[in-house]
Short mmCIF file of C-alpha atoms in Angstrom, two decimals:
data_model
loop_
_atom_site.label_atom_id
_atom_site.label_comp_id
_atom_site.label_asym_id
_atom_site.label_seq_id
_atom_site.Cartn_x
_atom_site.Cartn_y
_atom_site.Cartn_z
CA UNK A 1 -31.10 -106.81 39.27
CA UNK A 2 -31.27 -106.87 35.48
CA UNK A 3 -28.06 -106.49 33.57
CA UNK A 4 -27.34 -103.44 31.45
CA UNK A 5 -28.46 -104.79 28.07
CA UNK A 6 -31.56 -106.42 29.50
CA UNK A 7 -32.66 -103.15 31.13
CA UNK A 8 -32.01 -101.15 27.99
CA UNK A 9 -33.92 -103.66 25.87
CA UNK A 10 -36.81 -103.54 28.35
CA UNK A 11 -36.85 -99.72 28.25
CA UNK A 12 -36.97 -99.66 24.44
CA UNK A 13 -39.51 -102.49 24.20
CA UNK A 14 -41.97 -100.73 26.51
CA UNK A 15 -41.86 -97.61 24.30
CA UNK A 16 -43.03 -99.68 21.32
CA UNK A 17 -46.58 -100.03 22.70
CA UNK A 18 -47.30 -96.32 22.09
CA UNK A 19 -47.89 -94.38 18.88
CA UNK A 20 -44.97 -92.40 17.50
CA UNK A 21 -46.88 -89.13 17.58
CA UNK A 22 -47.84 -89.45 21.25
CA UNK A 23 -44.26 -90.37 22.26
CA UNK A 24 -42.67 -87.48 20.41
CA UNK A 25 -45.31 -85.06 21.69
CA UNK A 26 -44.46 -86.07 25.27
CA UNK A 27 -40.79 -85.40 24.47
CA UNK A 28 -41.60 -81.98 23.03
CA UNK A 29 -43.67 -80.86 25.98
CA UNK A 30 -41.23 -82.12 28.60
CA UNK A 31 -38.29 -80.54 26.74
CA UNK A 32 -40.09 -77.20 26.95
CA UNK A 33 -40.38 -77.54 30.73
CA UNK A 34 -36.57 -77.84 30.89
CA UNK A 35 -35.92 -74.57 29.04
CA UNK A 36 -35.57 -71.25 30.84
CA UNK A 37 -34.31 -67.72 30.16
CA UNK A 38 -36.66 -67.25 27.24
CA UNK A 39 -39.91 -65.32 27.31
CA UNK A 40 -42.14 -66.57 30.18
CA UNK A 41 -43.72 -69.86 29.22
CA UNK A 42 -47.02 -71.32 30.33
CA UNK A 43 -46.50 -75.00 31.18
CA UNK A 44 -47.96 -77.18 28.46
CA UNK A 45 -50.52 -79.83 29.37
CA UNK A 46 -48.51 -83.03 29.71
CA UNK A 47 -50.27 -86.38 30.11
CA UNK A 48 -53.95 -86.92 30.85
CA UNK A 49 -53.80 -85.85 34.47
CA UNK A 50 -55.47 -82.93 36.32
CA UNK A 51 -52.43 -82.43 38.59
CA UNK A 52 -50.36 -80.58 35.99
CA UNK A 53 -48.55 -78.40 38.54
CA UNK A 54 -47.34 -81.49 40.38
CA UNK A 55 -46.19 -83.10 37.12
CA UNK A 56 -44.44 -79.93 36.04
CA UNK A 57 -42.63 -79.66 39.37
CA UNK A 58 -41.60 -83.33 39.31
CA UNK A 59 -40.22 -83.04 35.78
CA UNK A 60 -38.34 -79.86 36.65
CA UNK A 61 -36.63 -81.58 39.58
CA UNK A 62 -35.89 -85.00 38.18
CA UNK A 63 -35.81 -84.96 34.37
CA UNK A 64 -32.79 -84.31 32.16
CA UNK A 65 -32.75 -83.29 28.55
CA UNK A 66 -30.43 -86.12 27.48
CA UNK A 67 -32.99 -88.65 28.78
CA UNK A 68 -35.73 -87.07 26.69
CA UNK A 69 -33.40 -86.99 23.69
CA UNK A 70 -32.88 -90.73 23.91
CA UNK A 71 -36.61 -91.40 24.33
CA UNK A 72 -37.17 -89.44 21.10
CA UNK A 73 -34.42 -91.31 19.26
CA UNK A 74 -35.36 -94.78 20.51
CA UNK A 75 -39.05 -94.11 19.80
CA UNK A 76 -38.26 -93.18 16.21
CA UNK A 77 -35.71 -95.80 15.17
CA UNK A 78 -37.10 -98.84 17.01
CA UNK A 79 -40.63 -98.70 15.67
CA UNK A 80 -43.87 -99.82 17.32
CA UNK A 81 -45.80 -103.00 17.95
CA UNK A 82 -48.05 -104.26 15.12
CA UNK A 83 -51.03 -104.51 17.47
CA UNK A 84 -53.27 -101.56 18.33
CA UNK A 85 -51.13 -98.81 19.80
CA UNK A 86 -51.77 -96.84 22.97
CA UNK A 87 -51.45 -93.14 23.55
CA UNK A 88 -48.52 -92.17 25.76
CA UNK A 89 -50.68 -90.17 28.17
CA UNK A 90 -50.18 -91.69 31.63
CA UNK A 91 -47.64 -89.94 33.84
CA UNK A 92 -47.18 -92.95 36.11
CA UNK A 93 -46.40 -95.16 33.12
CA UNK A 94 -43.91 -92.57 31.89
CA UNK A 95 -42.21 -92.58 35.30
CA UNK A 96 -41.99 -96.38 35.31
CA UNK A 97 -40.36 -96.36 31.87
CA UNK A 98 -37.96 -93.47 32.49
CA UNK A 99 -36.89 -95.02 35.80
CA UNK A 100 -35.71 -98.10 33.90
CA UNK A 101 -33.42 -95.78 31.94
CA UNK A 102 -32.25 -93.96 35.07
CA UNK A 103 -31.34 -97.28 36.73
CA UNK A 104 -29.12 -98.40 33.84
CA UNK A 105 -25.58 -98.61 35.20
CA UNK A 106 -23.07 -97.15 32.74
CA UNK A 107 -20.06 -96.77 35.05
CA UNK A 108 -17.15 -99.23 34.72
CA UNK A 109 -17.13 -101.93 37.35
CA UNK A 110 -14.11 -102.73 39.51
CA UNK A 111 -11.98 -100.07 37.84
CA UNK A 112 -9.98 -97.31 39.62
CA UNK A 113 -11.15 -93.74 38.95
CA UNK A 114 -8.03 -92.92 36.93
CA UNK A 115 -8.49 -95.92 34.61
CA UNK A 116 -8.96 -95.21 30.89
CA UNK A 117 -12.43 -96.80 31.04
CA UNK A 118 -13.55 -94.12 33.50
CA UNK A 119 -12.02 -91.32 31.43
CA UNK A 120 -13.84 -92.55 28.33
CA UNK A 121 -17.07 -92.89 30.32
CA UNK A 122 -16.81 -89.29 31.55
CA UNK A 123 -16.08 -88.26 27.98
CA UNK A 124 -19.10 -90.07 26.50
CA UNK A 125 -21.38 -88.69 29.18
CA UNK A 126 -20.13 -85.19 28.41
CA UNK A 127 -20.93 -85.61 24.71
CA UNK A 128 -24.32 -87.06 25.63
CA UNK A 129 -25.24 -84.39 28.19
CA UNK A 130 -24.04 -81.58 25.98
CA UNK A 131 -24.90 -77.94 26.19
CA UNK A 132 -26.94 -75.92 28.62
CA UNK A 133 -30.72 -76.33 28.23
CA UNK A 134 -31.17 -73.22 30.33
CA UNK A 135 -29.60 -71.17 27.54
CA UNK A 136 -30.60 -72.92 24.28
CA UNK A 137 -29.78 -69.84 22.20
CA UNK A 138 -26.30 -69.48 23.73
CA UNK A 139 -24.37 -70.19 20.51
CA UNK A 140 -26.35 -67.93 18.16
CA UNK A 141 -24.26 -64.78 18.65
CA UNK A 142 -21.03 -66.64 17.97
CA UNK A 143 -22.32 -68.36 14.85
CA UNK A 144 -23.69 -65.05 13.62
CA UNK A 145 -20.08 -63.85 13.71
CA UNK A 146 -18.75 -67.06 12.11
CA UNK A 147 -21.34 -67.29 9.32
CA UNK A 148 -21.05 -63.58 8.40
CA UNK A 149 -17.25 -63.33 8.52
CA UNK A 150 -15.26 -62.42 5.43
CA UNK A 151 -11.70 -61.50 4.52
CA UNK A 152 -9.49 -61.84 1.43
CA UNK A 153 -9.38 -65.63 1.89
CA UNK A 154 -12.99 -66.61 2.64
CA UNK A 155 -16.48 -65.12 2.47
CA UNK A 156 -18.68 -67.04 4.87
CA UNK A 157 -21.75 -64.92 4.19
CA UNK A 158 -21.72 -65.93 0.52
CA UNK A 159 -20.92 -69.58 1.30
CA UNK A 160 -23.76 -69.74 3.81
CA UNK A 161 -26.38 -68.28 1.44
CA UNK A 162 -25.14 -70.44 -1.43
CA UNK A 163 -25.91 -73.60 0.51
CA UNK A 164 -28.77 -72.54 2.81
CA UNK A 165 -30.36 -69.91 0.51
CA UNK A 166 -31.27 -67.46 3.27
CA UNK A 167 -29.22 -65.40 5.74
CA UNK A 168 -28.29 -66.67 9.17
CA UNK A 169 -30.47 -63.96 10.74
CA UNK A 170 -33.46 -65.27 8.77
CA UNK A 171 -32.92 -68.70 10.32
CA UNK A 172 -32.54 -67.22 13.82
CA UNK A 173 -35.86 -65.42 13.48
CA UNK A 174 -37.55 -68.54 12.09
CA UNK A 175 -36.26 -70.69 14.98
CA UNK A 176 -37.43 -68.06 17.46
CA UNK A 177 -40.91 -68.15 15.90
CA UNK A 178 -41.14 -71.96 15.74
CA UNK A 179 -39.90 -72.33 19.31
CA UNK A 180 -42.45 -69.78 20.55
CA UNK A 181 -45.23 -71.45 18.58
CA UNK A 182 -44.31 -74.88 19.94
CA UNK A 183 -44.01 -73.56 23.50
CA UNK A 184 -47.65 -72.48 23.46
CA UNK A 185 -49.17 -75.38 21.51
CA UNK A 186 -50.80 -78.24 23.40
CA UNK A 187 -51.54 -80.26 20.26
CA UNK A 188 -49.22 -81.42 17.47
CA UNK A 189 -48.32 -78.72 14.97
CA UNK A 190 -50.21 -79.08 11.70
CA UNK A 191 -47.75 -78.70 8.78
CA UNK A 192 -49.90 -76.42 6.61
CA UNK A 193 -51.05 -74.33 9.56
CA UNK A 194 -47.46 -73.82 10.72
CA UNK A 195 -46.37 -72.66 7.28
CA UNK A 196 -49.34 -70.28 7.04
CA UNK A 197 -48.90 -68.93 10.59
CA UNK A 198 -45.16 -68.37 10.26
CA UNK A 199 -45.54 -66.75 6.84
CA UNK A 200 -47.76 -64.13 8.49
CA UNK A 201 -45.29 -63.28 11.28
CA UNK A 202 -44.11 -59.67 10.62
CA UNK A 203 -40.41 -60.38 11.24
CA UNK A 204 -40.52 -63.18 8.65
CA UNK A 205 -42.09 -61.01 5.97
CA UNK A 206 -40.64 -61.72 2.54
CA UNK A 207 -39.01 -65.01 3.63
CA UNK A 208 -39.97 -68.29 1.97
CA UNK A 209 -40.88 -70.09 5.17
CA UNK A 210 -41.80 -73.35 3.44
CA UNK A 211 -38.40 -73.62 1.75
CA UNK A 212 -36.59 -72.97 5.04
CA UNK A 213 -38.70 -75.58 6.81
CA UNK A 214 -37.89 -78.08 4.06
CA UNK A 215 -34.19 -77.58 4.79
CA UNK A 216 -34.69 -78.27 8.50
CA UNK A 217 -37.19 -81.14 8.31
CA UNK A 218 -37.29 -84.72 7.11
CA UNK A 219 -39.31 -87.90 7.44
CA UNK A 220 -38.91 -90.93 9.67
CA UNK A 221 -37.19 -92.98 6.97
CA UNK A 222 -34.39 -90.42 6.63
CA UNK A 223 -33.93 -90.23 10.42
CA UNK A 224 -33.53 -94.01 10.49
CA UNK A 225 -31.04 -93.95 7.60
CA UNK A 226 -28.92 -91.31 9.31
CA UNK A 227 -29.04 -93.23 12.56
CA UNK A 228 -28.03 -96.52 10.95
CA UNK A 229 -25.14 -94.80 9.17
CA UNK A 230 -23.71 -93.25 12.36
CA UNK A 231 -24.77 -95.53 15.22
CA UNK A 232 -22.30 -97.22 17.57
CA UNK A 233 -21.29 -100.66 16.34
CA UNK A 234 -21.25 -101.93 19.91
CA UNK A 235 -24.95 -101.65 20.79
CA UNK A 236 -24.11 -101.68 24.47
CA UNK A 237 -23.26 -98.01 23.99
CA UNK A 238 -26.31 -97.07 21.95
CA UNK A 239 -27.57 -94.55 24.50
CA UNK A 240 -24.68 -92.37 23.27
CA UNK A 241 -25.67 -92.66 19.59
CA UNK A 242 -25.62 -89.59 17.36
CA UNK A 243 -29.13 -88.12 17.24
CA UNK A 244 -30.27 -87.17 13.69
CA UNK A 245 -32.85 -84.80 15.18
CA UNK A 246 -29.92 -82.46 15.85
CA UNK A 247 -29.68 -82.04 12.05
CA UNK A 248 -33.41 -82.24 11.27
CA UNK A 249 -35.28 -80.95 14.34
CA UNK A 250 -38.66 -81.17 12.60
CA UNK A 251 -40.16 -84.54 11.66
CA UNK A 252 -42.82 -84.62 8.93
CA UNK A 253 -45.36 -87.22 10.00
CA UNK A 254 -48.95 -87.63 8.81
CA UNK A 255 -49.31 -83.99 7.79
CA UNK A 256 -47.79 -82.67 11.01
CA UNK A 257 -44.51 -81.25 12.22
CA UNK A 258 -43.32 -83.17 15.29
CA UNK A 259 -40.56 -81.36 17.22
CA UNK A 260 -39.41 -83.84 19.88
CA UNK A 261 -36.48 -81.71 21.07
CA UNK A 262 -37.20 -77.97 20.53
CA UNK A 263 -33.68 -77.09 21.73
CA UNK A 264 -32.36 -78.74 18.56
CA UNK A 265 -33.93 -75.90 16.56
CA UNK A 266 -31.00 -73.75 17.68
CA UNK A 267 -28.20 -76.31 17.41
CA UNK A 268 -29.36 -77.31 13.90
CA UNK A 269 -28.68 -73.83 12.49
CA UNK A 270 -25.36 -73.42 14.32
CA UNK A 271 -23.22 -76.55 14.80
CA UNK A 272 -25.54 -78.47 12.48
CA UNK A 273 -25.10 -76.08 9.54
CA UNK A 274 -21.33 -75.92 10.13
CA UNK A 275 -21.01 -79.71 9.91
CA UNK A 276 -23.16 -79.77 6.79
CA UNK A 277 -20.79 -77.29 5.13
CA UNK A 278 -17.82 -79.47 6.13
CA UNK A 279 -19.51 -82.52 4.56
CA UNK A 280 -20.53 -80.70 1.38
CA UNK A 281 -17.36 -78.69 0.67
CA UNK A 282 -14.75 -80.94 2.25
CA UNK A 283 -11.43 -80.65 4.06
CA UNK A 284 -10.34 -77.42 2.36
CA UNK A 285 -13.34 -75.63 3.86
CA UNK A 286 -12.56 -76.90 7.36
CA UNK A 287 -8.94 -75.73 7.04
CA UNK A 288 -9.84 -72.30 5.64
CA UNK A 289 -12.53 -71.89 8.27
CA UNK A 290 -10.19 -72.78 11.13
CA UNK A 291 -7.31 -70.56 10.04
CA UNK A 292 -9.35 -67.52 9.07
CA UNK A 293 -12.82 -67.52 10.57
CA UNK A 294 -12.33 -69.37 13.85
CA UNK A 295 -9.05 -67.71 14.81
CA UNK A 296 -10.59 -64.29 14.23
CA UNK A 297 -13.58 -65.29 16.36
CA UNK A 298 -11.28 -66.19 19.27
CA UNK A 299 -9.45 -62.90 18.75
CA UNK A 300 -12.72 -61.00 19.08
CA UNK A 301 -13.63 -62.87 22.28
CA UNK A 302 -10.22 -62.30 23.91
CA UNK A 303 -10.58 -58.59 23.20
CA UNK A 304 -13.74 -58.40 25.32
CA UNK A 305 -11.52 -57.96 28.39
CA UNK A 306 -8.38 -56.53 26.80
CA UNK A 307 -8.05 -54.04 29.69
CA UNK A 308 -7.36 -57.00 32.04
CA UNK A 309 -4.30 -58.27 30.18
CA UNK A 310 -2.01 -57.65 27.23
CA UNK A 311 -2.77 -59.64 24.08
CA UNK A 312 0.11 -60.70 21.84
CA UNK A 313 -1.12 -62.23 18.55
CA UNK A 314 0.99 -64.77 16.69
CA UNK A 315 4.31 -63.40 15.41
CA UNK A 316 7.36 -64.87 13.64
CA UNK A 317 10.57 -65.46 15.58
CA UNK A 318 13.84 -67.36 15.39
CA UNK A 319 16.32 -67.55 12.54
CA UNK A 320 14.85 -65.65 9.57
CA UNK A 321 11.46 -65.71 11.29
CA UNK A 322 10.99 -69.38 10.52
CA UNK A 323 9.16 -70.14 13.79
CA UNK A 324 5.77 -68.88 14.96
CA UNK A 325 4.73 -67.92 18.47
CA UNK A 326 1.53 -69.30 20.06
CA UNK A 327 -1.63 -68.13 18.30
CA UNK A 328 -2.08 -65.80 21.28
CA UNK A 329 -0.12 -64.99 24.41
CA UNK A 330 -1.95 -63.25 27.24
CA UNK A 331 0.25 -61.30 29.67
CA UNK A 332 -0.66 -60.14 33.15
CA UNK A 333 2.10 -58.97 35.47
CA UNK A 334 4.64 -61.81 35.41
CA UNK A 335 2.30 -64.55 34.23
CA UNK A 336 1.54 -65.79 30.71
CA UNK A 337 -1.17 -67.83 29.05
CA UNK A 338 -0.22 -69.60 25.83
CA UNK A 339 -3.29 -70.12 23.62
CA UNK A 340 -3.29 -72.48 20.66
CA UNK A 341 -6.39 -72.60 18.46
CA UNK A 342 -7.52 -75.81 16.76
CA UNK A 343 -10.64 -75.79 14.58
CA UNK A 344 -11.27 -79.44 15.35
CA UNK A 345 -14.54 -81.03 16.46
CA UNK A 346 -15.25 -84.42 18.07
CA UNK A 347 -15.99 -87.21 15.61
CA UNK A 348 -19.20 -89.18 15.98
CA UNK A 349 -17.05 -92.31 16.49
CA UNK A 350 -15.91 -90.85 19.83
CA UNK A 351 -19.30 -91.84 21.24
CA UNK A 352 -18.21 -95.46 21.17
CA UNK A 353 -15.70 -97.29 23.32
CA UNK A 354 -12.69 -97.53 21.02
CA UNK A 355 -9.48 -96.44 22.81
CA UNK A 356 -7.74 -96.08 19.45
CA UNK A 357 -10.28 -93.50 18.23
CA UNK A 358 -10.17 -91.73 21.60
CA UNK A 359 -6.37 -91.46 21.50
CA UNK A 360 -6.31 -90.36 17.86
CA UNK A 361 -8.83 -87.57 18.47
CA UNK A 362 -7.18 -86.51 21.71
CA UNK A 363 -3.79 -86.10 20.08
CA UNK A 364 -5.15 -84.43 16.94
CA UNK A 365 -6.32 -81.42 18.91
CA UNK A 366 -4.96 -81.49 22.43
CA UNK A 367 -1.68 -83.32 21.83
CA UNK A 368 -0.60 -81.09 18.96
CA UNK A 369 -1.52 -77.96 20.91
CA UNK A 370 0.35 -79.00 24.06
CA UNK A 371 3.41 -80.01 22.04
CA UNK A 372 3.44 -76.57 20.43
CA UNK A 373 3.14 -74.81 23.80
CA UNK A 374 6.00 -76.85 25.28
CA UNK A 375 8.25 -76.13 22.30
CA UNK A 376 7.55 -72.40 22.46
CA UNK A 377 8.06 -72.25 26.21
CA UNK A 378 11.48 -73.83 25.74
CA UNK A 379 12.28 -71.28 23.04
CA UNK A 380 11.21 -68.56 25.47
CA UNK A 381 13.52 -69.91 28.18
CA UNK A 382 16.37 -70.11 25.65
CA UNK A 383 15.66 -66.48 24.64
CA UNK A 384 14.89 -67.49 21.07
CA UNK A 385 11.26 -66.38 21.37
CA UNK A 386 11.30 -62.65 22.15
CA UNK A 387 8.73 -59.86 22.21
CA UNK A 388 8.82 -56.38 23.80
CA UNK A 389 5.54 -57.01 25.66
CA UNK A 390 6.86 -60.12 27.44
CA UNK A 391 8.03 -59.56 31.06
CA UNK A 392 11.67 -60.14 31.98
CA UNK A 393 10.89 -62.37 34.95
CA UNK A 394 8.18 -64.92 34.21
CA UNK A 395 6.62 -66.59 37.26
CA UNK A 396 4.23 -68.97 35.55
CA UNK A 397 2.94 -70.07 32.16
CA UNK A 398 -0.47 -71.66 31.54
CA UNK A 399 -1.54 -73.58 28.43
CA UNK A 400 -4.98 -73.42 26.81
CA UNK A 401 -5.96 -75.26 23.63
CA UNK A 402 -9.20 -73.77 22.25
CA UNK A 403 -11.35 -75.94 19.97
CA UNK A 404 -14.60 -75.19 18.16
CA UNK A 405 -16.71 -77.75 20.07
CA UNK A 406 -16.13 -79.30 23.46
CA UNK A 407 -14.57 -82.78 23.60
CA UNK A 408 -15.46 -83.15 27.31
CA UNK A 409 -12.17 -84.86 28.10
CA UNK A 410 -11.47 -84.76 31.86
CA UNK A 411 -7.90 -84.58 33.13
CA UNK A 412 -6.35 -87.75 34.50
CA UNK A 413 -3.43 -90.13 34.22
CA UNK A 414 -4.47 -91.81 30.95
CA UNK A 415 -4.80 -88.44 29.21
CA UNK A 416 -1.54 -87.17 30.73
CA UNK A 417 0.27 -90.35 29.68
CA UNK A 418 -0.99 -90.09 26.09
CA UNK A 419 0.20 -86.47 25.89
CA UNK A 420 3.59 -87.30 27.43
CA UNK A 421 4.07 -90.24 25.08
CA UNK A 422 3.16 -88.05 22.09
CA UNK A 423 5.58 -85.28 23.12
CA UNK A 424 8.36 -87.80 23.74
CA UNK A 425 7.80 -89.27 20.28
CA UNK A 426 8.38 -85.79 18.84
CA UNK A 427 11.42 -85.23 21.08
CA UNK A 428 9.70 -82.53 23.17
CA UNK A 429 10.34 -82.56 26.93
CA UNK A 430 7.12 -82.60 28.93
CA UNK A 431 6.93 -80.08 31.79
CA UNK A 432 5.28 -81.69 34.83
CA UNK A 433 4.52 -78.25 36.29
CA UNK A 434 2.04 -77.54 33.53
CA UNK A 435 -1.60 -78.64 33.58
CA UNK A 436 -2.77 -77.87 30.03
CA UNK A 437 -6.46 -77.43 29.35
CA UNK A 438 -8.50 -78.06 26.20
CA UNK A 439 -11.75 -76.11 26.09
CA UNK A 440 -14.38 -75.16 23.54
CA UNK A 441 -14.74 -71.57 22.44
CA UNK A 442 -18.10 -71.62 24.25
CA UNK A 443 -16.37 -72.38 27.56
CA UNK A 444 -13.77 -69.71 26.83
CA UNK A 445 -16.64 -67.22 26.62
CA UNK A 446 -18.05 -68.54 29.92
CA UNK A 447 -14.69 -68.19 31.70
CA UNK A 448 -14.37 -64.59 30.56
CA UNK A 449 -18.00 -63.59 31.20
CA UNK A 450 -19.24 -65.85 33.99
CA UNK A 451 -16.35 -66.94 36.17
CA UNK A 452 -16.02 -65.04 39.46
CA UNK A 453 -12.58 -63.69 38.62
CA UNK A 454 -10.38 -63.23 35.56
CA UNK A 455 -9.00 -65.86 33.22
CA UNK A 456 -5.65 -65.87 35.06
CA UNK A 457 -7.49 -66.56 38.34
CA UNK A 458 -9.30 -69.40 36.61
CA UNK A 459 -6.08 -70.95 35.32
CA UNK A 460 -4.47 -70.72 38.75
CA UNK A 461 -7.38 -72.63 40.32
CA UNK A 462 -7.37 -75.18 37.51
CA UNK A 463 -3.62 -75.76 37.69
CA UNK A 464 -3.62 -76.31 41.45
CA UNK A 465 -6.57 -78.69 41.64
CA UNK A 466 -5.35 -82.32 41.81
CA UNK A 467 -8.84 -83.82 41.44
CA UNK A 468 -10.35 -84.95 38.15
CA UNK A 469 -12.83 -82.27 37.10
CA UNK A 470 -14.22 -80.79 33.92
CA UNK A 471 -13.17 -77.13 33.58
CA UNK A 472 -16.81 -75.99 33.53
CA UNK A 473 -17.34 -77.16 37.12
CA UNK A 474 -15.36 -74.15 38.37
CA UNK A 475 -18.09 -71.75 37.22
CA UNK A 476 -21.09 -71.19 39.50
CA UNK A 477 -23.81 -70.73 36.91
CA UNK A 478 -26.45 -70.04 39.59
CA UNK A 479 -24.84 -66.66 40.23
CA UNK A 480 -24.70 -65.61 36.59
CA UNK A 481 -26.89 -62.71 35.47
CA UNK A 482 -28.20 -64.09 32.19
CA UNK A 483 -29.37 -60.68 30.97
CA UNK A 484 -25.80 -59.36 31.05
CA UNK A 485 -24.44 -62.05 28.75
CA UNK A 486 -23.64 -61.09 25.18
CA UNK A 487 -25.54 -64.14 23.91
CA UNK A 488 -28.72 -62.97 25.64
CA UNK A 489 -28.33 -59.39 24.40
CA UNK A 490 -27.83 -60.70 20.86
CA UNK A 491 -31.00 -62.77 21.18
CA UNK A 492 -33.05 -59.78 22.35
CA UNK A 493 -31.50 -57.27 19.94
CA UNK A 494 -31.95 -59.50 16.86
CA UNK A 495 -35.67 -59.77 17.48
CA UNK A 496 -36.05 -56.07 18.30
CA UNK A 497 -34.15 -55.00 15.20
CA UNK A 498 -36.27 -57.23 13.00
CA UNK A 499 -39.48 -55.81 14.46
CA UNK A 500 -38.35 -52.25 13.91
CA UNK A 501 -37.81 -52.75 10.14
#
């Protein structure tokens, strides 16, 4: 059996025999087969093979979006052979190449499951296998709220238009149109034809389509620069590299728009635009955004099911009101949920294998949040923290730290030990009865909308499960009615409203 690096080198070397266009076109077409819950799609013709139904079925059963993402990245940054290039049109050859990737062993060898190496492996895989390809538009509703929010401290609508020229809704409609165009196109998208076609779409009337496409596209040289700037130093872990296509989902190449991962059209205008604003404006923007915009977003989400529990927003307590309660306390009967909100996001460096970076990022969001919950629970026990909506006899308290994007950190001894060590350093007693959870705001939405039970039921199951699991595994997504989700209704309503104007 080949070793890890040898297999990965072999995988990447075999891709070099094909032209860039043909490789990225294969990625685009396969990525479309992995997307559902949009308007019905006709399978695109993939590979030069008459048995398209068989190919489509095989891809549906065995392919994963993260594999296609890495094919697109490796194809772009590693170049091609100098000899005459082939067209990537043989399904059997594709299977041989992708199977090399599938056989690459990434799990730690001879390590117990609760070892830090395993925790970091689970974490990297979570970052790599991000999101839900079955709901590629799932974050649009939330970012519509975030990018249109304003109060006396920050006006996101103005900030967004200042840097991206058009409204967020304009970008949503453009992505919808590009995705639909790509989903029905068996040949590469001609740049001029795309601009002309999209400019004639009624819902995009009056929008400078070319300027918007310029913001979301780049050339191969820029993709390679971005990759080199952010890639893992240890090339053993290069399959987890940051993918620049998530920022620029359209590649300008020989007069065409290549869209290797159509799902990135949606992430580019949500998480992608947010990170661009953080880079452009700096730390003050991130802080203002977290305190004002993000906290209000979580407030709105918690109020979806306000009839199921009592919501207590942050309030001052203690001597002269010098202390602050958790950002939110949920109350149901004699149980509480402490919620701390941290507008933090995982650094690109987390995709590597540096325990120091892992620990630093873990403590920055999770550690601080847990420490705050422990301190406030002790104040509650000591009757320093008081509120008329709190029950007299409290049976249980759960901790949730909500972050903007998922860190995919599974529970386990290494994580627990880091948190305990951090709390001890700050002279806070750790409560062994608690099983704190750090989740993204996206997963918070899923728990409230998609879990078979309420958020208190969810926390009870989570707290009593001794096995290492990601929180999302407790939700049976096969039983979810997609059409009832707010994200789906937003998607449908945005398009309908635009058509009616």
